[in-house]
JSON list of C-alpha atoms in Angstrom, two decimals:
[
{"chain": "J", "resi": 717, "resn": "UNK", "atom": "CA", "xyz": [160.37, 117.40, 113.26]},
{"chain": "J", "resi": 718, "resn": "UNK", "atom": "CA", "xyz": [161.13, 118.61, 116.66]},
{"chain": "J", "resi": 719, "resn": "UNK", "atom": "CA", "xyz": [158.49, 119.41, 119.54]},
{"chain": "J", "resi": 720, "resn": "UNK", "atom": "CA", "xyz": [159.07, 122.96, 119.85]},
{"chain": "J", "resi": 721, "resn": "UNK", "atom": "CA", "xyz": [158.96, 123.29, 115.78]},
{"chain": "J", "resi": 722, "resn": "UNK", "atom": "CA", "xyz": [155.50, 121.92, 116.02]},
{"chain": "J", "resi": 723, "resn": "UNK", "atom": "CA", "xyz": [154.45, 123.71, 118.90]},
{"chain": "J", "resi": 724, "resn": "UNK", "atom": "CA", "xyz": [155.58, 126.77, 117.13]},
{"chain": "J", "resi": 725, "resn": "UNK", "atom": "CA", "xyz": [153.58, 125.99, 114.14]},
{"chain": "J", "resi": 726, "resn": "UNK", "atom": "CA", "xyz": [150.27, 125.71, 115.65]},
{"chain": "J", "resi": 727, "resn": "UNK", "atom": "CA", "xyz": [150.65, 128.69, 117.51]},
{"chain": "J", "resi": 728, "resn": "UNK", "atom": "CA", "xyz": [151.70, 130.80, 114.40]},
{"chain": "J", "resi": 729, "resn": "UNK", "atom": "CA", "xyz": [148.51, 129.10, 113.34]},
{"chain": "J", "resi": 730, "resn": "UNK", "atom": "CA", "xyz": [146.50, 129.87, 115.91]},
{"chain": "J", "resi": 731, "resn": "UNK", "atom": "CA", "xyz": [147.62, 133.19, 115.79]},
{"chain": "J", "resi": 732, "resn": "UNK", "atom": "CA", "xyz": [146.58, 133.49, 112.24]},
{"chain": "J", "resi": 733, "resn": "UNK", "atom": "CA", "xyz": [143.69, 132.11, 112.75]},
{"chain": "J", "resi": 734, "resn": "UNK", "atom": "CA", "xyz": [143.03, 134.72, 115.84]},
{"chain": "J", "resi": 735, "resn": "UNK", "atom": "CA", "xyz": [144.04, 137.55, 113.54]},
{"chain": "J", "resi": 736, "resn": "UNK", "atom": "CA", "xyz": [141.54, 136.40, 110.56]},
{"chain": "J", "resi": 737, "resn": "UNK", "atom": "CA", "xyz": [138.58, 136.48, 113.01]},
{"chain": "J", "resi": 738, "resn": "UNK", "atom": "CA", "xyz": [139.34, 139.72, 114.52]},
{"chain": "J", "resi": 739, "resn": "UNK", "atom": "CA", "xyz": [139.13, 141.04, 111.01]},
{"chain": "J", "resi": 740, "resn": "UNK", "atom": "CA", "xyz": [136.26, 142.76, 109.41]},
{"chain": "J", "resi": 741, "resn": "UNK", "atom": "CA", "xyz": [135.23, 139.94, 106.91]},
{"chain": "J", "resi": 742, "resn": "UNK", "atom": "CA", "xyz": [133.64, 143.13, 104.44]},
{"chain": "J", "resi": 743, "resn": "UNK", "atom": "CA", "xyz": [134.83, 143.25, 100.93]},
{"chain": "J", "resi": 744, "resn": "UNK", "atom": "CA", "xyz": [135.25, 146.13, 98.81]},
{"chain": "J", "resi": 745, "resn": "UNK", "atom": "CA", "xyz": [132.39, 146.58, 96.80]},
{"chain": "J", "resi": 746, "resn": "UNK", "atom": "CA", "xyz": [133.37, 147.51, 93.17]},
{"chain": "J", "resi": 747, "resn": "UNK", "atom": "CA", "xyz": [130.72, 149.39, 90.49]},
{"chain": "J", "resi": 748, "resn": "UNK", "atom": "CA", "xyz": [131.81, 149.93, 87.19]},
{"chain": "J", "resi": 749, "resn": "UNK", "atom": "CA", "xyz": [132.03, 153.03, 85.26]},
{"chain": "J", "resi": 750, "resn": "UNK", "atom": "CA", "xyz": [130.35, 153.77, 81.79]},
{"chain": "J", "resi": 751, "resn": "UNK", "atom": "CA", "xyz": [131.12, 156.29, 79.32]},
{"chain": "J", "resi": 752, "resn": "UNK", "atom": "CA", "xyz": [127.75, 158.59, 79.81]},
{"chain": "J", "resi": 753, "resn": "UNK", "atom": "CA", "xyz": [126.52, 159.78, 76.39]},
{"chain": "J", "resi": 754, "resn": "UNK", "atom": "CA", "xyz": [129.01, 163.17, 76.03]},
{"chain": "J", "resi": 755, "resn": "UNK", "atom": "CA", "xyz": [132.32, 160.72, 76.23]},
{"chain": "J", "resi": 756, "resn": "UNK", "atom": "CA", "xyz": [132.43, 157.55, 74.43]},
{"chain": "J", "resi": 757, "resn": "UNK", "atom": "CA", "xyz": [135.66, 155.66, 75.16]},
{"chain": "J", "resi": 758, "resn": "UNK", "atom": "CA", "xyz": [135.65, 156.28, 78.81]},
{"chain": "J", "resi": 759, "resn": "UNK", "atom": "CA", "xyz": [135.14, 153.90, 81.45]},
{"chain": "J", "resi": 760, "resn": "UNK", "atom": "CA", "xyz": [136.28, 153.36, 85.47]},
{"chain": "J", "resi": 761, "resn": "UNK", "atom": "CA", "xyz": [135.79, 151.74, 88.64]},
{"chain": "J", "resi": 762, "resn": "UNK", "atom": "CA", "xyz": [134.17, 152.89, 91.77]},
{"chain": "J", "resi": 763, "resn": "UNK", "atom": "CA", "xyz": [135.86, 150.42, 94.51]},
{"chain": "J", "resi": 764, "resn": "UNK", "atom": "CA", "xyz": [134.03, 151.26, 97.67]},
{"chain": "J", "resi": 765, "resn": "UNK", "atom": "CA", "xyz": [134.94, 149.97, 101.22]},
{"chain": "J", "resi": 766, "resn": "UNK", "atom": "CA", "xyz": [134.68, 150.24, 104.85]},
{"chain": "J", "resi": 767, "resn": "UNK", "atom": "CA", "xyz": [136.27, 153.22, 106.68]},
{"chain": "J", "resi": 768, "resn": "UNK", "atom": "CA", "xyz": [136.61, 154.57, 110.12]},
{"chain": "J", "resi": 769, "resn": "UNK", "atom": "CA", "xyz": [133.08, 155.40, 112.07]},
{"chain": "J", "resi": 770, "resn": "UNK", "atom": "CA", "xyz": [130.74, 153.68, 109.40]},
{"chain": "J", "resi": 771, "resn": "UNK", "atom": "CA", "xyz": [132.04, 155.74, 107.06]},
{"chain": "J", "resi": 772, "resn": "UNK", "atom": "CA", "xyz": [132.61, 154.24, 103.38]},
{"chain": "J", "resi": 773, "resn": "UNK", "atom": "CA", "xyz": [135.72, 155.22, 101.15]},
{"chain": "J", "resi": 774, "resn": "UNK", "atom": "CA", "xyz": [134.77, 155.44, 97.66]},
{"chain": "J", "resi": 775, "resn": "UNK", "atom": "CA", "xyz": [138.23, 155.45, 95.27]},
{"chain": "J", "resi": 776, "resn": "UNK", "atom": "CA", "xyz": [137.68, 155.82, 91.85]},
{"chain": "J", "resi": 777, "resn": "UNK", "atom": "CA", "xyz": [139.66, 155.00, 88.56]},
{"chain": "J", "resi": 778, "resn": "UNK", "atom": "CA", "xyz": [138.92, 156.10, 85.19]},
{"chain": "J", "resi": 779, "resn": "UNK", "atom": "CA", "xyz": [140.80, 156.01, 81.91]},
{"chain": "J", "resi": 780, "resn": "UNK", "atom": "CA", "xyz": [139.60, 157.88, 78.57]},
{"chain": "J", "resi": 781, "resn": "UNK", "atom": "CA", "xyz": [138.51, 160.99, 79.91]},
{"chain": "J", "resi": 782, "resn": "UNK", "atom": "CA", "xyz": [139.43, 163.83, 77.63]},
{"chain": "J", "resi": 783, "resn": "UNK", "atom": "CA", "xyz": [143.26, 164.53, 79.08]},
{"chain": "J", "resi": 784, "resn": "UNK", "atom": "CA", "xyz": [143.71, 167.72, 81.30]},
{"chain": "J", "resi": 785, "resn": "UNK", "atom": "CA", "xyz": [139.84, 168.29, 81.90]},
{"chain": "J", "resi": 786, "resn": "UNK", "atom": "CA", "xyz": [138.22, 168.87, 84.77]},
{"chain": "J", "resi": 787, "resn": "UNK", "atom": "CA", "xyz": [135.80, 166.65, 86.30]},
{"chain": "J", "resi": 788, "resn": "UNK", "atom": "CA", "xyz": [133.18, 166.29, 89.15]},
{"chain": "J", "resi": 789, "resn": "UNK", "atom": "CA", "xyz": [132.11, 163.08, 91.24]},
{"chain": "J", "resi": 790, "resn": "UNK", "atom": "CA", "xyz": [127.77, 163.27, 92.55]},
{"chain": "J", "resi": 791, "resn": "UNK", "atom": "CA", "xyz": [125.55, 160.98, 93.88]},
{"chain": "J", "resi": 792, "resn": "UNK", "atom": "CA", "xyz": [122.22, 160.73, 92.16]},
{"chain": "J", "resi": 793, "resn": "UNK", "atom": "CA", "xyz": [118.99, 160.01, 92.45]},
{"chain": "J", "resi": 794, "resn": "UNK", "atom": "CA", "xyz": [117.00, 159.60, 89.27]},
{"chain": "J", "resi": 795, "resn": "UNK", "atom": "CA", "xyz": [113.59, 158.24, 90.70]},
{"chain": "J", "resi": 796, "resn": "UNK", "atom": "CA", "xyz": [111.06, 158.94, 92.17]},
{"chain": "J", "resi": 797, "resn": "UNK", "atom": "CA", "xyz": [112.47, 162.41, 91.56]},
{"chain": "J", "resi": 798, "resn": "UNK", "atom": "CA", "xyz": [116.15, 163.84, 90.56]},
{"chain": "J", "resi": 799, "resn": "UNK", "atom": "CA", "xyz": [118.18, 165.02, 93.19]},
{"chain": "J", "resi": 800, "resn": "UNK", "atom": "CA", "xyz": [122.16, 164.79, 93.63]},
{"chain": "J", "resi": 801, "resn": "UNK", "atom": "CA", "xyz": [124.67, 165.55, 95.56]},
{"chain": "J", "resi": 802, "resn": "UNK", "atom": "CA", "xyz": [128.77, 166.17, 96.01]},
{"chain": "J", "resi": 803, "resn": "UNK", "atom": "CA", "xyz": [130.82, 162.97, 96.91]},
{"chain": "J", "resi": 804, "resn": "UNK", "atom": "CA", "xyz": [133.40, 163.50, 99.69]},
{"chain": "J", "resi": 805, "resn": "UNK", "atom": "CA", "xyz": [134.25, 167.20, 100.78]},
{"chain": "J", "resi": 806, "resn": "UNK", "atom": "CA", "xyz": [135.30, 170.36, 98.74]},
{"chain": "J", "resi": 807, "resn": "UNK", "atom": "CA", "xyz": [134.25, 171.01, 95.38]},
{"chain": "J", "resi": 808, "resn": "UNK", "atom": "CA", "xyz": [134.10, 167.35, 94.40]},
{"chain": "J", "resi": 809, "resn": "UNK", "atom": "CA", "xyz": [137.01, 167.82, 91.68]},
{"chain": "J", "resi": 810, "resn": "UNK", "atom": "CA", "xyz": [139.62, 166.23, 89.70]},
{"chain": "J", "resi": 811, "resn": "UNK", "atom": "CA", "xyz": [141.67, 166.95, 86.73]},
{"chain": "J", "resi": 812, "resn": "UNK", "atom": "CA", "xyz": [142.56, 164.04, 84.61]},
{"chain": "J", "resi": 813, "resn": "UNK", "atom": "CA", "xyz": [146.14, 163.53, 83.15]},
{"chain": "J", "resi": 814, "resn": "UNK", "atom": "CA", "xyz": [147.76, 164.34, 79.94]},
{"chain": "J", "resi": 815, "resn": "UNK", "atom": "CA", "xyz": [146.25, 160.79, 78.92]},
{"chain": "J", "resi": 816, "resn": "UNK", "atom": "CA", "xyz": [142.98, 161.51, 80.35]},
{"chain": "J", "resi": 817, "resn": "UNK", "atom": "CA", "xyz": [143.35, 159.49, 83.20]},
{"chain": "J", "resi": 818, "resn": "UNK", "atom": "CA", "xyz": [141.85, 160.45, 86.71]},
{"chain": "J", "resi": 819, "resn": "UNK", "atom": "CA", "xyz": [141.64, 159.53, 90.15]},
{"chain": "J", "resi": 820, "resn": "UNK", "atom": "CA", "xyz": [139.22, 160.46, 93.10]},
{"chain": "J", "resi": 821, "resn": "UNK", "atom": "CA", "xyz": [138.74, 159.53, 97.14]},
{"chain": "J", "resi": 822, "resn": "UNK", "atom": "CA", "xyz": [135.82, 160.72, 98.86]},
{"chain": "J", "resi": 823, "resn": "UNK", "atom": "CA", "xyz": [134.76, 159.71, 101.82]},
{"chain": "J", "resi": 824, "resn": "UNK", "atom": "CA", "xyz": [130.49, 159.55, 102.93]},
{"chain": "J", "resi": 825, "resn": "UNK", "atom": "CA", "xyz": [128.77, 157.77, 105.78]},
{"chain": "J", "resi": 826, "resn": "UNK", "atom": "CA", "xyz": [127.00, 154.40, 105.49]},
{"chain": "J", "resi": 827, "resn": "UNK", "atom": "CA", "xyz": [123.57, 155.92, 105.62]},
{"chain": "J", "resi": 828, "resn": "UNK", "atom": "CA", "xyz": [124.56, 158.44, 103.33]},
{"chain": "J", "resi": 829, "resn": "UNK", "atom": "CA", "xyz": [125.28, 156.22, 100.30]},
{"chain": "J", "resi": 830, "resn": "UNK", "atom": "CA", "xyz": [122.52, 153.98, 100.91]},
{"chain": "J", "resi": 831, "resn": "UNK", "atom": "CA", "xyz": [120.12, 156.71, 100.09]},
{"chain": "J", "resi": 832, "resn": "UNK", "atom": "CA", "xyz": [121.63, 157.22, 96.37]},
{"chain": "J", "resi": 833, "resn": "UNK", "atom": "CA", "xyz": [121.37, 155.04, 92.94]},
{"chain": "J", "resi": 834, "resn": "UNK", "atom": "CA", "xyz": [123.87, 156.36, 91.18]},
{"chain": "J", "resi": 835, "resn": "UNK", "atom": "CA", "xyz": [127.38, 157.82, 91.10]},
{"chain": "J", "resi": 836, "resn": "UNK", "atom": "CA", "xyz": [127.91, 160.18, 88.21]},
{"chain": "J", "resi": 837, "resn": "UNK", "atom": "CA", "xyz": [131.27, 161.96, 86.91]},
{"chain": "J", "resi": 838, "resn": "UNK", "atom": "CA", "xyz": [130.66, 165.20, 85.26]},
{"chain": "J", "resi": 839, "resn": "UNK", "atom": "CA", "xyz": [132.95, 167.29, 82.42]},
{"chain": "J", "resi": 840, "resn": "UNK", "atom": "CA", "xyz": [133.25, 170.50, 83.13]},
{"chain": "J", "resi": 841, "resn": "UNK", "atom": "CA", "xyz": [134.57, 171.76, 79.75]},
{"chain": "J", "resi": 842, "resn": "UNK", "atom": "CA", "xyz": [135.68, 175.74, 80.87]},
{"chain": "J", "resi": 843, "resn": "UNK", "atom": "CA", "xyz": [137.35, 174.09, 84.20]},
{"chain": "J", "resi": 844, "resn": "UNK", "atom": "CA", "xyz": [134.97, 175.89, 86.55]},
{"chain": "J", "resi": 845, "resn": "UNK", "atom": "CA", "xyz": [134.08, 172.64, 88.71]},
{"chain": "J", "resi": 846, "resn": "UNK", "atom": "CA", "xyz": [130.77, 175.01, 89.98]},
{"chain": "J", "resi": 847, "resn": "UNK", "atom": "CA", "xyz": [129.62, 175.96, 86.90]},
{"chain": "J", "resi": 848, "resn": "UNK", "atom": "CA", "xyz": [127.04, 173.16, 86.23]},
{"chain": "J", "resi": 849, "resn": "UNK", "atom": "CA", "xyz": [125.35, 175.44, 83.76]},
{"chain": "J", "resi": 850, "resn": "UNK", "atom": "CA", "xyz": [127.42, 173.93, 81.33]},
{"chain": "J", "resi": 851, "resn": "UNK", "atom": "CA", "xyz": [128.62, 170.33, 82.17]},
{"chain": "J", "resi": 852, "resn": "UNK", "atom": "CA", "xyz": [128.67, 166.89, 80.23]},
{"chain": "J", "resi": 853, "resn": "UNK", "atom": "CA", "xyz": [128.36, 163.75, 81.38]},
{"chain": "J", "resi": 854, "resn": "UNK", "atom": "CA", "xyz": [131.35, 161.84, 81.23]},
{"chain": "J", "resi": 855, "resn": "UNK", "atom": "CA", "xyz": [130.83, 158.47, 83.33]},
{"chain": "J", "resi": 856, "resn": "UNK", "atom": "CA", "xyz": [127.89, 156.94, 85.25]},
{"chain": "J", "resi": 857, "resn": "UNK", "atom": "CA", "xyz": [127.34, 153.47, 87.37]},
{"chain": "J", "resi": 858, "resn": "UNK", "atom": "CA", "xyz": [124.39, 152.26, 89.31]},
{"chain": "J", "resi": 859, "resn": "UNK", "atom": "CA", "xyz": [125.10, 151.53, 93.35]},
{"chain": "J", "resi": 860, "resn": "UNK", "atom": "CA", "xyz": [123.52, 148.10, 94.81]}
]
């Protein structure tokens, strides 16, 4: 092996290895979904990470939702008393697919999150996602 083919490999190296500190080292924390007593079958993933200005992405998955429904993503306390509250912006809202899959992104500070238990999915079964007079649960999973 030539010089300059070994000099070039440690500096790709060191490079790498320049790169891998600079990095963030948090991983994507992932809370899984249950089907909540109104939709048996059901189940999804809550994969939450880092975003810009302590902010924290929350992307979430589901499968067995009934198909073409509407559904809503909160934040919940349960104890000491209940309290919740939208995840992301908007009306909190998805409509799963003609196989009852879904998909939501909301974004919510750092702070924010910490302060909640919970992240629940409601079924909103006349497609009114602010009608809550008259919602199911669909999915629910407890956050660290």
């Amino acid at each position: 092996m030539k010089a300059s083919a070994i000099v070039s490999s440690f500096v790709t190296f060191g490079i790498f290895l320049l790169l891998l500190t600079l990095t963030p080292a948090s991983a994507a924390e992932r809370v899984a979904l249950q089907a909540g007593p109104d939709m048996r079958g059901a189940q999804g993933e809550a994969v939450i990470s880092d975003s810009a200005s302590d902010n924290k992405e929350v992307v979430i998955t589901v499968q067995g939702l009934q198909p073409n429904e509407v559904y809503t993503v909160w934040l919940v306390n349960m104890k000491p008393e209940m309290a919740m509250a939208g995840l992301g912006a908007g009306d909190y809202a998805f409509t799963s697919d003609a196989y009852g899959n879904g998909r939501y992104t909301g974004t919510v500070s750092a702070n924010e999150l910490g302060k909640w238990q919970q992240i629940k999915i409601a079924h909103h079964p006349d497609r009114n996602p602010r009608n809550m007079g008259n919602i199911d649960s669909a999915l629910e999973g407890n956050l660290k």
